[in-house]
Amino acid sequence: MKKEDPPTCPTCNDFMTVKHILTDCRKYQEQRKKFNLTHHLAENLNIDTTNIIKFLRDTELHKKI
């Protein structure tokens, strides 16, 4: 496996990382609110993961992982 940088977010021009998607990306701001995700990655990952799964489905990101 090659060590490569993650892809770049077309909206924010930042690396498309789990943290970026779950806390920072402007494109998914409304969906994060809808599913009660915060701006703190550790907090999001320590809560009931049902909301993260719903978020991934709503944004169709589940198809990309």
Tab-separated table of C-alpha atoms in Angstrom:
chain	number	residue	atom	x	y	z
A	1	MET	CA	0.000	0.000	0.000
A	2	LYS	CA	1.222	3.447	-0.856
A	3	LYS	CA	1.217	6.194	1.704
A	4	GLU	CA	-0.879	8.915	0.130
A	5	ASP	CA	-2.559	12.040	1.410
A	6	PRO	CA	-6.329	11.820	1.739
A	7	PRO	CA	-8.356	13.348	-1.091
A	8	THR	CA	-9.108	17.056	-0.961
A	9	CYS	CA	-12.580	18.295	-0.088
A	10	PRO	CA	-14.018	20.107	-3.128
A	11	THR	CA	-16.014	22.449	-0.885
A	12	CYS	CA	-13.365	23.496	1.631
A	13	ASN	CA	-10.118	22.570	-0.107
A	14	ASP	CA	-8.978	20.774	3.073
A	15	PHE	CA	-8.046	17.120	3.369
A	16	MET	CA	-11.146	14.911	3.372
A	17	THR	CA	-10.625	13.213	6.729
A	18	VAL	CA	-13.055	11.736	9.234
A	19	LYS	CA	-12.524	14.788	11.432
A	20	HIS	CA	-13.154	17.173	8.544
A	21	ILE	CA	-16.395	15.443	7.558
A	22	LEU	CA	-17.768	14.978	11.081
A	23	THR	CA	-16.798	18.384	12.492
A	24	ASP	CA	-15.713	21.002	9.959
A	25	CYS	CA	-16.952	20.634	6.391
A	26	ARG	CA	-19.348	23.410	5.386
A	27	LYS	CA	-21.088	21.105	2.930
A	28	TYR	CA	-22.403	18.900	5.745
A	29	GLN	CA	-23.199	21.600	8.319
A	30	GLU	CA	-26.986	21.157	8.142
A	31	GLN	CA	-26.792	17.374	8.339
A	32	ARG	CA	-24.520	17.592	11.398
A	33	LYS	CA	-27.134	19.791	13.092
A	34	LYS	CA	-29.926	17.431	12.025
A	35	PHE	CA	-28.187	14.478	13.680
A	36	ASN	CA	-26.861	16.383	16.720
A	37	LEU	CA	-23.183	16.079	15.863
A	38	THR	CA	-20.885	18.574	17.570
A	39	HIS	CA	-17.665	20.315	16.521
A	40	HIS	CA	-15.690	17.888	18.724
A	41	LEU	CA	-14.623	14.653	17.049
A	42	ALA	CA	-14.043	12.726	20.290
A	43	GLU	CA	-17.500	13.702	21.528
A	44	ASN	CA	-19.120	12.561	18.273
A	45	LEU	CA	-17.322	9.230	18.393
A	46	ASN	CA	-18.205	8.606	22.050
A	47	ILE	CA	-21.946	9.196	21.704
A	48	ASP	CA	-24.514	6.779	20.353
A	49	THR	CA	-23.179	5.946	16.906
A	50	THR	CA	-26.714	5.691	15.528
A	51	ASN	CA	-26.602	9.405	14.668
A	52	ILE	CA	-23.297	9.013	12.831
A	53	ILE	CA	-24.752	6.167	10.780
A	54	LYS	CA	-27.841	8.254	9.988
A	55	PHE	CA	-25.582	11.169	9.041
A	56	LEU	CA	-23.527	8.955	6.705
A	57	ARG	CA	-26.671	7.652	5.029
A	58	ASP	CA	-28.283	11.082	4.721
A	59	THR	CA	-25.149	12.499	3.096
A	60	GLU	CA	-24.644	9.309	1.058
A	61	LEU	CA	-21.091	9.137	2.377
A	62	HIS	CA	-21.686	5.524	3.379
A	63	LYS	CA	-21.382	4.659	-0.320
A	64	LYS	CA	-17.835	6.030	-0.388
A	65	ILE	CA	-16.410	4.013	2.481
